[in-house]
GROMACS .gro file of C-alpha atoms in nm:
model
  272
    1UNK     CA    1   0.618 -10.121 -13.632
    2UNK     CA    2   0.283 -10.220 -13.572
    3UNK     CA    3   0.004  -9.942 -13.410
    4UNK     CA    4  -0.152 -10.175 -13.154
    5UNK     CA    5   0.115 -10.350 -12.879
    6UNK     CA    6  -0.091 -10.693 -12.841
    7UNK     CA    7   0.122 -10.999 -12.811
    8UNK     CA    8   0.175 -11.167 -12.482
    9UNK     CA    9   0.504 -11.167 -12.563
   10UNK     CA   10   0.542 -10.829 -12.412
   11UNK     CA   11   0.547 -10.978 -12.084
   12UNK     CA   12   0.849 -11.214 -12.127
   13UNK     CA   13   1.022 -11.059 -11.857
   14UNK     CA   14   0.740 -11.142 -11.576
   15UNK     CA   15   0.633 -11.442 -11.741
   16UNK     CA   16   0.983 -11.606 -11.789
   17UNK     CA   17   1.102 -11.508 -11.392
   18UNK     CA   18   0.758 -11.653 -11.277
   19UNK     CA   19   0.829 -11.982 -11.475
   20UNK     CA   20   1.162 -11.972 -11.293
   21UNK     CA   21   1.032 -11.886 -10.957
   22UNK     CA   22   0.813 -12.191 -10.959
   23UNK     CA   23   1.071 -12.421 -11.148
   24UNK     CA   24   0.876 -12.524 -11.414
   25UNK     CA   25   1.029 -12.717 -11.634
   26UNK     CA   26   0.729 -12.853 -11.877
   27UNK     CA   27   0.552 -12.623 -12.007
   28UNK     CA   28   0.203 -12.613 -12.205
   29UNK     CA   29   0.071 -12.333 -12.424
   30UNK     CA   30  -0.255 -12.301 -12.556
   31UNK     CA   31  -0.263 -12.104 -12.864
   32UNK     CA   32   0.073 -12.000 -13.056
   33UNK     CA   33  -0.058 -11.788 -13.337
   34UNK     CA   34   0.272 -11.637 -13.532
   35UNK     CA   35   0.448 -11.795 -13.244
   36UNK     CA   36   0.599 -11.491 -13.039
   37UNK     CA   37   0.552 -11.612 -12.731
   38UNK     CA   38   0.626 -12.002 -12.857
   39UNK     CA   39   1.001 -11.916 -12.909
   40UNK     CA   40   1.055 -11.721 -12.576
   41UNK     CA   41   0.926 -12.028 -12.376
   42UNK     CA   42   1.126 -12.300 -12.597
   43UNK     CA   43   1.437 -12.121 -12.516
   44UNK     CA   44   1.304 -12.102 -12.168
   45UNK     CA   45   1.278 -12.456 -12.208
   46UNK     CA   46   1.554 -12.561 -12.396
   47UNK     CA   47   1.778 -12.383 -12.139
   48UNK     CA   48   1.631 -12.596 -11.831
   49UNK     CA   49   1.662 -12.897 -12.000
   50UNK     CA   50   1.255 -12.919 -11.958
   51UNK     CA   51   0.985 -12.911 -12.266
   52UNK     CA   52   0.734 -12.693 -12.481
   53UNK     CA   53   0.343 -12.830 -12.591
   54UNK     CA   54   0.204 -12.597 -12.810
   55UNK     CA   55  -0.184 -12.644 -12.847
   56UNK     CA   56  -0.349 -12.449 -13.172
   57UNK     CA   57  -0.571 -12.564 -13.402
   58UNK     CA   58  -0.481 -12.302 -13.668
   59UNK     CA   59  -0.163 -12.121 -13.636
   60UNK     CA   60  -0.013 -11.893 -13.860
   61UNK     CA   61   0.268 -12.076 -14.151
   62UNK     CA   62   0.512 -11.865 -13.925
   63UNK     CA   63   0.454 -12.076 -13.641
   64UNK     CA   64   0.416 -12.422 -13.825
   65UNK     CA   65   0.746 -12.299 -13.996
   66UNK     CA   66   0.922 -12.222 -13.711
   67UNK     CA   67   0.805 -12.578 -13.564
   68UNK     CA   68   0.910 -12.777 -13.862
   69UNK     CA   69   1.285 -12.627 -13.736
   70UNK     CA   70   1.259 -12.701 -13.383
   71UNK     CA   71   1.193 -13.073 -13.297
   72UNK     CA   72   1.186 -12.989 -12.933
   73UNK     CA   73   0.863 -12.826 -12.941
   74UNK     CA   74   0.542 -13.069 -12.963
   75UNK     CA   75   0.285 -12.904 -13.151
   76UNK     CA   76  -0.078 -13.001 -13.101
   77UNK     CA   77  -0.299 -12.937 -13.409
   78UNK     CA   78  -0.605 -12.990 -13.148
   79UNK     CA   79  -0.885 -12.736 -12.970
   80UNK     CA   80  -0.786 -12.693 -12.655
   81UNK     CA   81  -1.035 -12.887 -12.472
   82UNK     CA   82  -0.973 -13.162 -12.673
   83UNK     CA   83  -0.586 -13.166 -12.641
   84UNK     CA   84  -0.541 -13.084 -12.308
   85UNK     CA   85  -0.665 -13.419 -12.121
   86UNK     CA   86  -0.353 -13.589 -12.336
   87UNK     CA   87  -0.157 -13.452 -12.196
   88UNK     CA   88   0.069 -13.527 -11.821
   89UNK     CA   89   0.341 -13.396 -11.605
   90UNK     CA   90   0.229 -12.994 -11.703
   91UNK     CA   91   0.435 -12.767 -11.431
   92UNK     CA   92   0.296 -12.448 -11.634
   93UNK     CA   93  -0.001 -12.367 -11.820
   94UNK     CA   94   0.035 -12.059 -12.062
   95UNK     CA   95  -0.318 -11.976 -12.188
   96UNK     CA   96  -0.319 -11.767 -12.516
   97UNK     CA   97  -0.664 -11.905 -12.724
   98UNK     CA   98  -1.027 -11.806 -12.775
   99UNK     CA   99  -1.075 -11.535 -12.568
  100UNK     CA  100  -1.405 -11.630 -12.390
  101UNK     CA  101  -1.584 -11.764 -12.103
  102UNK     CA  102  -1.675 -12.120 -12.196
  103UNK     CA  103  -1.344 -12.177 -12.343
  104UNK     CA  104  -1.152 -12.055 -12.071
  105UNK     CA  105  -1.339 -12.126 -11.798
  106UNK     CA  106  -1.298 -12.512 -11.881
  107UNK     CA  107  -0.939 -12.481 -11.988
  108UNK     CA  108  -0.905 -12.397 -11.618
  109UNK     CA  109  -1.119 -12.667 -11.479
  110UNK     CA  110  -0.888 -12.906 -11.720
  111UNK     CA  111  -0.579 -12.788 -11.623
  112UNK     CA  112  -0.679 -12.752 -11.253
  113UNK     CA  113  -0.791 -13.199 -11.255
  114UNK     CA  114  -0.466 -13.270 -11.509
  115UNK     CA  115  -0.231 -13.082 -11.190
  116UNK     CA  116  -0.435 -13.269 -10.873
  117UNK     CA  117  -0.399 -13.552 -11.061
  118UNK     CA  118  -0.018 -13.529 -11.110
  119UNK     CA  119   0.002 -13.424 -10.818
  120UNK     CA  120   0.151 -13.087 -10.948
  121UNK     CA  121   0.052 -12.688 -10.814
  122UNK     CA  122  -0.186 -12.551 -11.022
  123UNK     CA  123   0.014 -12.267 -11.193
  124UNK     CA  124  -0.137 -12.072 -11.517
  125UNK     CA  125  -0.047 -11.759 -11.704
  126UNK     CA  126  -0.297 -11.600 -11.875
  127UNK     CA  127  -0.357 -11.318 -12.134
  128UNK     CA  128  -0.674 -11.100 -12.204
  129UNK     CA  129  -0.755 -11.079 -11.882
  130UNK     CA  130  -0.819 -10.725 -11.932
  131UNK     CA  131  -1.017 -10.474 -12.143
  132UNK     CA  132  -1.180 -10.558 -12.402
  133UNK     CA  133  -1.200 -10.898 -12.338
  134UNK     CA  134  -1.247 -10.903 -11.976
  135UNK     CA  135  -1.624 -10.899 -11.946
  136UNK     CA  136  -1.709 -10.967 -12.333
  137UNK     CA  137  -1.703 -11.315 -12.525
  138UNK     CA  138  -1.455 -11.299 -12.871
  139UNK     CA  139  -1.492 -11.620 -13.065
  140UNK     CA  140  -1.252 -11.692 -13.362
  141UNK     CA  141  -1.431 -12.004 -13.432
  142UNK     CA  142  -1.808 -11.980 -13.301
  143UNK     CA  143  -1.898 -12.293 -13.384
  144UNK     CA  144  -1.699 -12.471 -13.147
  145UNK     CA  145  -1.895 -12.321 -12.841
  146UNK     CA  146  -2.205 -12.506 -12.772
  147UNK     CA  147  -2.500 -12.311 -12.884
  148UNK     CA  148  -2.615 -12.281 -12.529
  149UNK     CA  149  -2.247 -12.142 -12.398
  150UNK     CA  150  -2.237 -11.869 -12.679
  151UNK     CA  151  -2.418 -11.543 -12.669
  152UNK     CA  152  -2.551 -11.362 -13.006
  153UNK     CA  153  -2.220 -11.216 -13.163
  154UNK     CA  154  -2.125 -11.010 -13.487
  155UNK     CA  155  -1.805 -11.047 -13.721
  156UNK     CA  156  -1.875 -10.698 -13.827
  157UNK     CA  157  -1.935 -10.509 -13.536
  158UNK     CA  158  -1.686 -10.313 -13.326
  159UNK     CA  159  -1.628 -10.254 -12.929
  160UNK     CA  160  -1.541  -9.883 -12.769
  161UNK     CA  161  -1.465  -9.809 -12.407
  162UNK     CA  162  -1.755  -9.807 -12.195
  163UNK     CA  163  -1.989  -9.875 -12.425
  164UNK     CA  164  -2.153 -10.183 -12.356
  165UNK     CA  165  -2.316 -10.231 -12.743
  166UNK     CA  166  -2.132 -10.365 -13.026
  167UNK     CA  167  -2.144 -10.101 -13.289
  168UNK     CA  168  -2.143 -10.215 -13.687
  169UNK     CA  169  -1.852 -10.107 -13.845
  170UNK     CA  170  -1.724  -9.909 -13.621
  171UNK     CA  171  -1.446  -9.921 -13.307
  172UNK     CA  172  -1.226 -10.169 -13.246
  173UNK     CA  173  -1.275 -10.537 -13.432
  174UNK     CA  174  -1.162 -10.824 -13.608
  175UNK     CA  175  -1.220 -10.745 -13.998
  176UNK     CA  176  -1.375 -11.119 -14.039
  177UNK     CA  177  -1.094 -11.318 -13.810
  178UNK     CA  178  -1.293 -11.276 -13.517
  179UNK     CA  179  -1.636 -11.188 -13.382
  180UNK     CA  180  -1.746 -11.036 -13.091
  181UNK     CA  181  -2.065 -11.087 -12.854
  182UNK     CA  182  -2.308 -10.820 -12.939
  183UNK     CA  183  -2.329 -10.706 -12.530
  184UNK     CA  184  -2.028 -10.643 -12.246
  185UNK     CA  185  -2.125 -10.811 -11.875
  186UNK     CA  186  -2.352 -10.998 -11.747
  187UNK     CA  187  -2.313 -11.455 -11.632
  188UNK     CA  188  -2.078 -11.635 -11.819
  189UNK     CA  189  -1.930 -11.325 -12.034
  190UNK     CA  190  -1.560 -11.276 -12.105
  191UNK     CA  191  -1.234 -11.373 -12.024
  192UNK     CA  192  -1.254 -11.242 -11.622
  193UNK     CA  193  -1.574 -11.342 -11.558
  194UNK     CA  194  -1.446 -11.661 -11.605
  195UNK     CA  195  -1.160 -11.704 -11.401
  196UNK     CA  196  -1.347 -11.531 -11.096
  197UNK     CA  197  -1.614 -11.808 -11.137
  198UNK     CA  198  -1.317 -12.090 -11.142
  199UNK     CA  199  -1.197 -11.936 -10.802
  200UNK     CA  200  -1.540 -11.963 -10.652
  201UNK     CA  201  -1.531 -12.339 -10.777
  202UNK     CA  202  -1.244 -12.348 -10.549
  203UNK     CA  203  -1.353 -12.140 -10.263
  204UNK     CA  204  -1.633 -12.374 -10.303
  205UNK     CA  205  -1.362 -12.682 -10.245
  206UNK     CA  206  -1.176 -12.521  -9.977
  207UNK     CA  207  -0.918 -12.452 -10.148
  208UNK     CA  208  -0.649 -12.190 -10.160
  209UNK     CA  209  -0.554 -12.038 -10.506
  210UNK     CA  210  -0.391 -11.729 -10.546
  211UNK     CA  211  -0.491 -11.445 -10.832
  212UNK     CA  212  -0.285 -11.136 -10.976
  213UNK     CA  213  -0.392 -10.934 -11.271
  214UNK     CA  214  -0.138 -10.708 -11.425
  215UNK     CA  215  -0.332 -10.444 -11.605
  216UNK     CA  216  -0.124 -10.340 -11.889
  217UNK     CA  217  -0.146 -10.521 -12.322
  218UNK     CA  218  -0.485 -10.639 -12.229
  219UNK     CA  219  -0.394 -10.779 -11.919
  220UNK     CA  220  -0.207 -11.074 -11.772
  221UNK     CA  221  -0.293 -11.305 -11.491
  222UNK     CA  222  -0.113 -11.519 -11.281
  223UNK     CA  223  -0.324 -11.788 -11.118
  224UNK     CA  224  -0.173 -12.003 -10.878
  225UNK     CA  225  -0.162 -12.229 -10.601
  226UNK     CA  226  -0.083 -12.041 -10.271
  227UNK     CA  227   0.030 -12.409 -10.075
  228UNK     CA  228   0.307 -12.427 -10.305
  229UNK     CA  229   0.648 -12.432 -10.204
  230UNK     CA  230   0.756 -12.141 -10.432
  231UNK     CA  231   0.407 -11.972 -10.380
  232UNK     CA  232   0.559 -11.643 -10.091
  233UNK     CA  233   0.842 -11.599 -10.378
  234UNK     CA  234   0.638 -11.604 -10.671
  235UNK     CA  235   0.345 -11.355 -10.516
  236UNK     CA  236   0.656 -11.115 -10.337
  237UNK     CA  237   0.761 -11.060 -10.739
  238UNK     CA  238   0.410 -11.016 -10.871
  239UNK     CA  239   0.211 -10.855 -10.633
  240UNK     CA  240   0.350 -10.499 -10.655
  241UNK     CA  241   0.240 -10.556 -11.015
  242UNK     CA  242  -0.116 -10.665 -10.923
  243UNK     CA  243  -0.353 -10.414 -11.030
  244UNK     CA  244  -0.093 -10.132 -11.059
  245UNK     CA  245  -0.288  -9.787 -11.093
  246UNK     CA  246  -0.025  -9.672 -11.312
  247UNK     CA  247  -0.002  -9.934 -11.528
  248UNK     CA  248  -0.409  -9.930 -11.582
  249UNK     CA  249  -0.399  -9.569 -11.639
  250UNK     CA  250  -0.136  -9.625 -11.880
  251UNK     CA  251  -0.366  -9.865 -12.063
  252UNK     CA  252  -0.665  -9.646 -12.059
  253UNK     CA  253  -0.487  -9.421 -12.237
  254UNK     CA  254  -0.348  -9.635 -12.475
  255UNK     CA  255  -0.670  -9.794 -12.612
  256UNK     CA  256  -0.844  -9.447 -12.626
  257UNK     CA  257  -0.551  -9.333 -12.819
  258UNK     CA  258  -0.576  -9.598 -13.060
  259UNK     CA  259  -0.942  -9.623 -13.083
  260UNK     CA  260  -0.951  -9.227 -13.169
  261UNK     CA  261  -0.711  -9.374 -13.475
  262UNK     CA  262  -0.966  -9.619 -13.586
  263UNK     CA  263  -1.208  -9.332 -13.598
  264UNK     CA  264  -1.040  -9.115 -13.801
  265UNK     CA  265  -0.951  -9.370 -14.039
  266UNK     CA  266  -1.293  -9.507 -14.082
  267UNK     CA  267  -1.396  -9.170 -14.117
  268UNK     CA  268  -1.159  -9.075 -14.339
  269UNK     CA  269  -1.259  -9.424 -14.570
  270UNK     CA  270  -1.580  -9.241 -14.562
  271UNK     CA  271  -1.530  -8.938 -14.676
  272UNK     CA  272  -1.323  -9.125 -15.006
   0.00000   0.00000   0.00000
């Protein structure tokens, strides 16, 4: 059993009544990793006779084995930004990649053009929406955000709770897989900033989108358009969730708990 509860799997239960609320049938996830999450919503889709696009660059070999078995599923060995214009007919976005504001903030714009021009209700699921990625960049692969998008970052260092610095070997980080940006806050910073920028874009257009952040396993958002048909049913079922106080406390609790862990065992490394 693993320490840290991360996957966005854990929310297969909201995220699999919300994809039925809205009767989405073809659905389009951006970043599969082992593929946890993948297999949930192909049985999801297998089951309504609709489809699964699976957008990673770099899975794991347990996702590109799993895919190998499951000709239903399209993978798409392709950045996001780059695969997502291919595609048509989306009725779900589930957003699972690089966890920071350039990235995200145009997989929305993307995703928002691909569903006016289908003609479709913008409707996204996101993870990471909360601590620590919230209000601080993580790139896996720097080099695919524009110099002028990216802010200084370090493989090495580590992030605490409210600390706004990124400490050198210490607190939570990556180990080499992924890097973090060296300060929390500020423009254009982390995974929240960036969807609260995309809704003023569409404050901006006079348009209605609505916005609930469950606060639990980094967080999960639910972005979607509130002139849909299915829009009163799907925000009756998430709202009580939206910003539960008991649910965040929860999480607080959780990440001090396991960053007091990471303590102790780099201090015990230390001491050996």
């Amino acid at each position: 059993m693993t320490l840290l509860i991360h996957s966005m799997s854990e929310f297969s239960d909201i995220i699999l009544q919300a994809l039925q609320i809205a009767g989405a049938r073809n659905i389009a996830e951006v970043g599969a990793e082992f593929g946890g999450t993948s297999q949930q919503l192909a049985a999801y889709a297998r089951v309504t006779g609709g489809s699964l696009t699976s957008i990673d660059p770099a899975p794991k070999q347990e996702f590109i084995d799993w895919v190998n078995q499951t000709p239903e599923v399209r993978h798409i060995a392709k950045p996001s930004h780059d695969a997502m214009p291919e595609l048509s007919g989306i009725d779900a976005w589930v957003i699972d990649g690089d966890h920071n504001y350039y990235t995200v903030i145009e997989e929305l714009r993307i995703a928002d053009r691909l569903a006016r021009r289908d003609g479709k209700p913008l409707f996204a699921l996101m993870h990471d929406v909360s601590w620590p990625c919230a209000r601080r960049d993580c790139y896996y692969a720097p080099d695919r955000i524009p110099e002028e998008h990216r802010h200084p970052y370090s493989f090495e260092g580590g992030v605490a709770l409210g600390s706004a610095a990124c400490t050198p070997n210490r607190g939570f980080r990556g180990a080499g897989s992924f890097a973090w940006a060296l300060h929390e806050g500020g423009p254009r910073n982390g995974v929240l900033t960036a969807v609260e920028d995309f809704l003023d874009e569409a404050r901006t257009d006079e348009r209605q989108l609505a916005w609930a952040h469950v606060p639990a396993v980094f967080g999960l958002g639910v972005l979607f358009d509130s002139s849909a048909p299915w829009a009163p049913a799907l925000a009756e079922m998430i709202m009580p969730w939206h910003n539960n106080k008991l649910l965040a406390s929860l999480e607080a609790n959780r990440l001090r708990n396991y960053l007091a862990v990471i303590d102790w065992q780099d201090r015990a490394a230390e001491a050996a």
